[in-house]
Coordinates of C-alpha atoms in Angstrom, one line a residue:
M49 CA -11.7 4.3 1.0
T50 CA -13.9 6.6 3.3
A51 CA -13.3 10.3 3.4
R52 CA -11.8 9.7 7.1
G53 CA -9.2 7.1 5.3
W54 CA -8.1 9.6 2.7
F55 CA -8.0 12.3 5.5
L56 CA -5.6 10.3 7.3
F57 CA -3.8 9.0 4.1
S58 CA -3.2 12.5 2.7
L59 CA -2.1 13.4 6.5
M60 CA 0.6 10.9 6.4
G61 CA 1.7 11.4 3.2
V62 CA 3.0 14.9 4.1
V63 CA 3.9 14.4 7.9
W64 CA 6.1 11.3 6.8
G65 CA 7.2 13.2 3.8
I66 CA 9.2 15.8 5.4
P67 CA 11.3 14.0 8.1
Y68 CA 14.0 13.3 5.4
L69 CA 14.6 17.1 5.1
M70 CA 14.6 17.5 9.0
I71 CA 16.8 14.5 9.6
K72 CA 19.3 15.6 7.0
V73 CA 19.4 19.0 8.6
A74 CA 20.1 17.5 12.0
V75 CA 22.7 14.8 11.1
E76 CA 24.8 17.7 9.1
A77 CA 24.9 19.8 12.2
P78 CA 26.5 17.3 12.9
L79 CA 24.3 15.4 15.5
S80 CA 24.8 11.6 16.2
P81 CA 21.7 9.5 14.8
S82 CA 21.4 8.1 18.3
F83 CA 20.7 11.7 19.7
V84 CA 18.4 12.6 16.9
V85 CA 16.3 9.3 17.4
F86 CA 16.3 9.9 21.1
T87 CA 15.3 13.6 20.8
R88 CA 12.4 12.7 18.5
C89 CA 11.0 9.7 20.6
A90 CA 11.3 11.5 23.8
L91 CA 9.3 14.5 22.7
G92 CA 6.4 12.2 21.2
A93 CA 6.4 10.1 24.4
L94 CA 6.2 13.3 26.4
L95 CA 3.3 14.7 24.4
L96 CA 1.3 11.4 24.3
L97 CA 2.2 9.7 27.5
P98 CA -0.2 12.0 29.6
F99 CA -3.2 11.4 27.1
A100 CA -2.2 7.3 27.1
I101 CA -2.4 7.6 31.2
R102 CA -5.7 9.6 31.3
Q103 CA -7.4 7.1 29.2
G104 CA -6.8 4.7 31.8
G105 CA -5.6 1.0 32.0
L106 CA -2.5 1.5 30.3
L107 CA -0.3 -0.6 32.6
R108 CA -3.1 -3.4 32.2
T109 CA -2.7 -2.9 28.4
V110 CA 0.8 -3.1 28.4
R111 CA 0.9 -6.4 30.4
R112 CA -1.5 -8.0 28.2
H113 CA 0.0 -7.1 24.7
W114 CA 3.9 -6.5 25.8
A115 CA 5.2 -9.3 23.3
P116 CA 3.8 -7.8 20.1
M117 CA 3.9 -4.4 21.5
L118 CA 8.0 -5.0 21.7
A119 CA 7.9 -6.2 18.6
F120 CA 6.3 -3.3 17.1
A121 CA 8.3 -1.0 18.9
C122 CA 11.7 -2.6 17.5
I123 CA 10.6 -3.3 13.9
E124 CA 8.8 0.2 13.5
I125 CA 11.1 2.3 15.7
I126 CA 14.1 1.2 17.4
G127 CA 15.6 -0.2 14.6
P128 CA 14.5 1.6 11.1
W129 CA 14.6 5.1 12.7
F130 CA 18.4 4.6 13.5
T131 CA 19.3 2.9 10.4
L132 CA 17.4 5.6 8.2
T133 CA 18.9 8.5 10.2
D134 CA 22.4 6.8 10.2
A135 CA 22.1 6.4 6.3
E136 CA 21.2 10.0 5.9
R137 CA 24.5 10.8 6.8
H138 CA 25.8 9.7 3.3
L139 CA 22.5 9.8 1.4
S140 CA 20.5 12.7 0.2
S141 CA 17.2 13.3 1.8
S142 CA 15.5 13.0 -1.5
T143 CA 17.6 9.5 -2.0
A144 CA 16.3 8.0 1.4
G145 CA 12.7 9.0 0.5
L146 CA 12.6 7.6 -2.7
L147 CA 14.2 4.3 -1.6
I148 CA 11.4 4.4 1.4
A149 CA 8.9 4.2 -1.3
G150 CA 9.4 0.5 -1.7
V151 CA 7.7 -0.2 1.4
P152 CA 4.1 -0.9 -0.1
I153 CA 5.8 -3.4 -2.5
V154 CA 7.5 -5.3 0.1
G155 CA 4.4 -5.0 2.1
V156 CA 2.2 -6.8 -0.6
L157 CA 5.1 -9.7 -0.8
L158 CA 5.1 -10.0 3.1
A159 CA 1.0 -10.0 2.7
R160 CA 1.0 -12.4 0.2
L161 CA 3.9 -14.9 1.4
F162 CA 2.8 -14.9 5.2
G163 CA -1.0 -14.0 4.8
E164 CA -2.1 -16.7 7.3
T165 CA 0.2 -15.6 9.8
F166 CA -0.7 -11.9 9.9
G167 CA -4.2 -12.6 9.0
E168 CA -4.1 -10.3 5.9
T169 CA -6.3 -12.5 3.3
E170 CA -7.5 -9.8 1.0
R171 CA -6.8 -10.4 -2.6
L172 CA -5.0 -7.5 -4.4
G173 CA -6.7 -7.7 -7.9
V174 CA -5.7 -6.4 -11.0
R175 CA -6.9 -2.7 -9.9
R176 CA -4.8 -2.7 -6.8
V177 CA -1.7 -4.6 -8.7
T178 CA -1.8 -1.9 -11.6
G179 CA -1.9 1.0 -8.7
L180 CA 1.3 -0.4 -7.1
A181 CA 2.8 -0.8 -10.7
L182 CA 2.0 3.1 -11.3
G183 CA 3.3 4.3 -8.0
L184 CA 6.5 2.4 -8.4
G185 CA 6.9 3.8 -12.0
G186 CA 6.3 7.4 -10.7
V187 CA 9.0 6.5 -8.0
G188 CA 11.3 5.7 -11.0
V189 CA 10.7 8.9 -12.8
L190 CA 11.7 10.7 -9.7
T191 CA 14.8 8.4 -9.2
V192 CA 16.5 9.0 -12.2
P193 CA 17.3 12.5 -11.9
H194 CA 17.7 13.0 -7.9
L195 CA 19.0 9.8 -7.0
T196 CA 22.5 11.1 -5.9
G197 CA 24.5 7.7 -4.7
G198 CA 25.7 6.6 -1.6
D199 CA 27.8 3.5 -0.3
A200 CA 26.4 0.0 0.0
R201 CA 26.2 0.4 4.1
S202 CA 23.9 3.2 3.8
L203 CA 21.7 1.9 1.0
G204 CA 21.8 -1.5 3.0
E205 CA 20.3 0.6 6.1
V206 CA 17.4 2.2 4.0
L207 CA 16.7 -1.5 2.9
L208 CA 16.4 -2.5 6.2
T209 CA 14.2 0.4 7.3
V210 CA 12.1 -0.5 4.2
L211 CA 11.6 -4.2 5.6
G212 CA 10.8 -2.7 9.2
Y213 CA 8.3 -0.3 7.8
A214 CA 6.6 -2.9 5.7
T215 CA 6.4 -5.5 8.7
A216 CA 5.3 -3.5 11.4
P217 CA 2.1 -2.8 10.1
L218 CA 1.0 -6.2 9.6
I219 CA 2.1 -6.9 13.3
A220 CA -0.3 -4.1 14.6
A221 CA -3.4 -5.3 12.7
R222 CA -3.0 -8.9 13.5
W223 CA -1.8 -8.6 17.2
L224 CA -2.5 -5.2 18.5
R225 CA -6.1 -4.2 16.7
D226 CA -7.7 -4.0 20.2
V227 CA -4.9 -1.6 21.5
P228 CA -6.1 1.9 21.5
T229 CA -3.8 4.1 19.5
L230 CA -2.4 6.1 22.3
Q231 CA -1.7 3.3 24.5
L232 CA 0.3 1.6 21.9
T233 CA 2.3 4.7 20.2
A234 CA 3.2 6.2 23.8
P235 CA 5.0 3.2 25.4
C236 CA 6.6 2.2 22.2
L237 CA 8.0 5.9 21.9
A238 CA 9.1 5.6 25.7
L239 CA 10.9 2.3 25.2
A240 CA 12.7 4.1 22.3
A241 CA 13.7 7.0 24.0
L242 CA 15.0 4.7 27.0
V243 CA 17.0 2.6 24.6
Y244 CA 18.6 5.5 23.0
A245 CA 19.2 7.5 26.1
L246 CA 22.6 6.4 27.1
P247 CA 24.3 6.3 23.3
A248 CA 22.4 10.1 23.4
A249 CA 24.0 11.1 26.4
V250 CA 27.4 9.8 25.0
T251 CA 27.2 11.9 22.1
W252 CA 25.3 15.0 23.4
P253 CA 26.7 18.2 21.4
S254 CA 29.4 20.1 23.3
E255 CA 27.5 23.3 21.7
T256 CA 23.7 24.2 21.5
P257 CA 22.5 23.5 18.0
S258 CA 21.5 26.3 15.6
T259 CA 18.0 27.7 15.8
S260 CA 17.4 25.7 12.3
V261 CA 18.5 22.4 13.8
L262 CA 16.6 22.8 17.1
V263 CA 13.4 23.6 14.5
A264 CA 14.1 20.4 13.0
L265 CA 14.5 18.3 16.2
V266 CA 11.2 19.7 17.2
G267 CA 9.3 19.0 14.1
L268 CA 10.7 15.4 14.1
G269 CA 9.4 14.9 17.7
V270 CA 6.0 16.9 17.6
I271 CA 4.9 16.5 13.8
C272 CA 6.8 13.6 12.3
T273 CA 6.5 11.3 15.4
A274 CA 3.7 12.1 17.9
L275 CA 1.1 13.3 15.5
A276 CA 2.4 11.3 12.7
F277 CA 1.9 7.9 14.7
V278 CA -1.6 8.6 15.9
A279 CA -2.6 9.2 12.5
F280 CA -0.7 6.0 11.1
L281 CA -2.0 3.8 13.6
E282 CA -5.8 5.0 12.9
L283 CA -5.0 4.5 9.3
I284 CA -4.1 1.0 9.6
K285 CA -7.5 0.3 11.4
E286 CA -9.5 2.1 8.9
V287 CA -8.1 0.8 5.8
G288 CA -5.9 -2.4 6.9
P289 CA -2.0 -2.7 6.5
T290 CA -1.3 -2.9 3.0
R291 CA -3.2 -0.1 1.9
A292 CA -1.8 1.9 4.7
T293 CA 1.7 1.7 3.4
V294 CA 0.4 3.1 -0.1
F295 CA 0.9 6.6 1.3
T296 CA 4.8 6.2 1.1
Y297 CA 4.6 6.3 -2.7
V298 CA 3.3 10.0 -2.0
N299 CA 6.4 10.9 0.5
P300 CA 8.8 11.2 -2.4
A301 CA 6.8 13.9 -4.3
V302 CA 6.5 15.7 -0.8
A303 CA 10.1 15.7 -0.2
V304 CA 10.9 17.0 -3.6
A305 CA 8.3 19.6 -3.1
A306 CA 9.8 20.5 0.0
G307 CA 13.2 20.8 -1.5
A308 CA 11.7 23.2 -4.0
L309 CA 10.3 25.4 -1.7
F310 CA 13.0 25.2 1.4
L311 CA 16.1 24.5 -0.9
G312 CA 15.3 26.4 -4.1
E313 CA 15.4 23.2 -5.9
E314 CA 13.8 23.2 -9.6
L315 CA 10.6 21.5 -10.5
T316 CA 10.7 19.8 -14.1
L317 CA 8.4 18.2 -16.5
G318 CA 9.6 14.9 -15.1
I319 CA 8.6 15.7 -11.8
G320 CA 5.0 16.8 -12.5
A321 CA 4.8 13.4 -14.5
A322 CA 6.1 11.5 -11.5
F323 CA 3.4 13.3 -9.3
T324 CA 0.6 12.3 -11.7
L325 CA 1.8 8.5 -11.6
I326 CA 2.2 8.5 -7.9
L327 CA -1.1 10.0 -7.2
A328 CA -2.9 7.9 -9.7
G329 CA -1.2 4.8 -8.4
S330 CA -2.3 5.6 -4.9
V331 CA -5.8 6.0 -5.7
L332 CA -5.9 2.8 -7.6
A333 CA -3.8 0.9 -4.6
T334 CA -5.8 1.9 -2.1
A335 CA -9.3 1.2 -3.8
A336 CA -11.5 -1.4 -2.2
G337 CA -11.1 -4.8 -3.7
P338 CA -14.4 -7.0 -4.4
A339 CA -16.3 -8.6 -1.3
N340 CA -15.0 -11.9 -0.2
S341 CA -17.6 -14.7 -0.3
G342 CA -18.1 -15.8 3.4
G343 CA -14.5 -15.9 4.2
P344 CA -12.4 -13.6 6.6
V345 CA -11.6 -10.2 5.5
T346 CA -8.8 -7.7 6.6
W347 CA -9.3 -6.3 9.8
S348 CA -10.7 -2.6 10.0
T349 CA -12.1 -0.5 12.6
R350 CA -15.2 -0.2 10.2
Q351 CA -16.1 -4.0 10.6
T352 CA -18.3 -6.1 12.9
S353 CA -17.9 -9.6 14.5
R354 CA -20.2 -12.5 13.6
A355 CA -21.4 -15.1 16.4
D356 CA -18.7 -17.7 15.0
G357 CA -15.8 -15.1 15.8
R358 CA -15.1 -14.4 12.0
V359 CA -15.2 -10.7 10.8
E360 CA -17.1 -9.6 7.9
S361 CA -18.4 -6.2 6.2
L362 CA -21.8 -5.4 7.0
D363 CA -22.7 -4.3 3.3
G364 CA -20.0 -6.1 1.5
G365 CA -18.6 -2.7 0.2
L366 CA -17.8 -0.1 2.5
P367 CA -18.1 -1.8 6.0
E368 CA -20.0 0.3 8.9
E369 CA -18.7 1.4 12.3
R370 CA -18.1 -1.4 15.1
P371 CA -18.5 0.8 18.2
G372 CA -15.6 0.1 20.5
S373 CA -13.1 -1.1 17.7
T374 CA -10.9 1.8 17.9
G375 CA -9.0 3.3 20.5
Q376 CA -11.5 5.8 21.9
G377 CA -9.8 9.4 22.5
G378 CA -6.6 7.8 20.2
G379 CA -7.0 10.5 17.6

């Protein structure tokens, strides 16, 4: 993986490792899940829409790609963010983060089962499978002391979130690869805010939330939504949809670290071992596989198109940059 890919990977490991803590603070205020989702989506849309409009051609992009954009918004944001937020009313933030770490495994299974549909034809190889297994082992080490229960409905909601998080990157890589990052993110967040506007209004808090809750909501909207989505879509373009979701192995480690820093939770040897397994697994699972011989490869912004319409790597290893393949100004 390139230096840019590693930077985006590391950034995502942090900015999507802390939302669980912020969501927990918000729903324990208590704020309704609809209000929390509306707030983070509205803030993200307000921040990103001006930049997306400034790029030009936003309405043309939406008209041309409305169907996959709608699917992406529903599967990545509208459904999963509500189910995750609602689940955290009964689950601890660390439990939610640990369960979300199953996204790469589900993503790999979807890519293997529906590879032709999503255009995800890259072989996993022994090294990447080993990396996924190590990462899952690290999550298991964390789970034993930190999984703190919850009812069947809440666990089911998190599993639905996992399925959505694993499917949406495949949609983005297959049908939205030419859409500039901001012109995909901003309209999807705006649509989600509209969907939850009425439920949020009905459940609007009667009193102004405390300062800590307001900080958590702003953090969710600015850092964990606006910044995170721009970085996430660029990561998909950089390394492909399957590798892009592997950062969720780092998220539970970040969640545990946040608990130790802000809640005074104890760091144990087991947690240290889990960190090691998770990071080692991430390195192996995101490593480039062997070059394909003549066949199509997973789409990346660092690829070029052949005259016959196929996409191939220029050097068979780390592909070169293809001008115009990313959303200029999207980062």
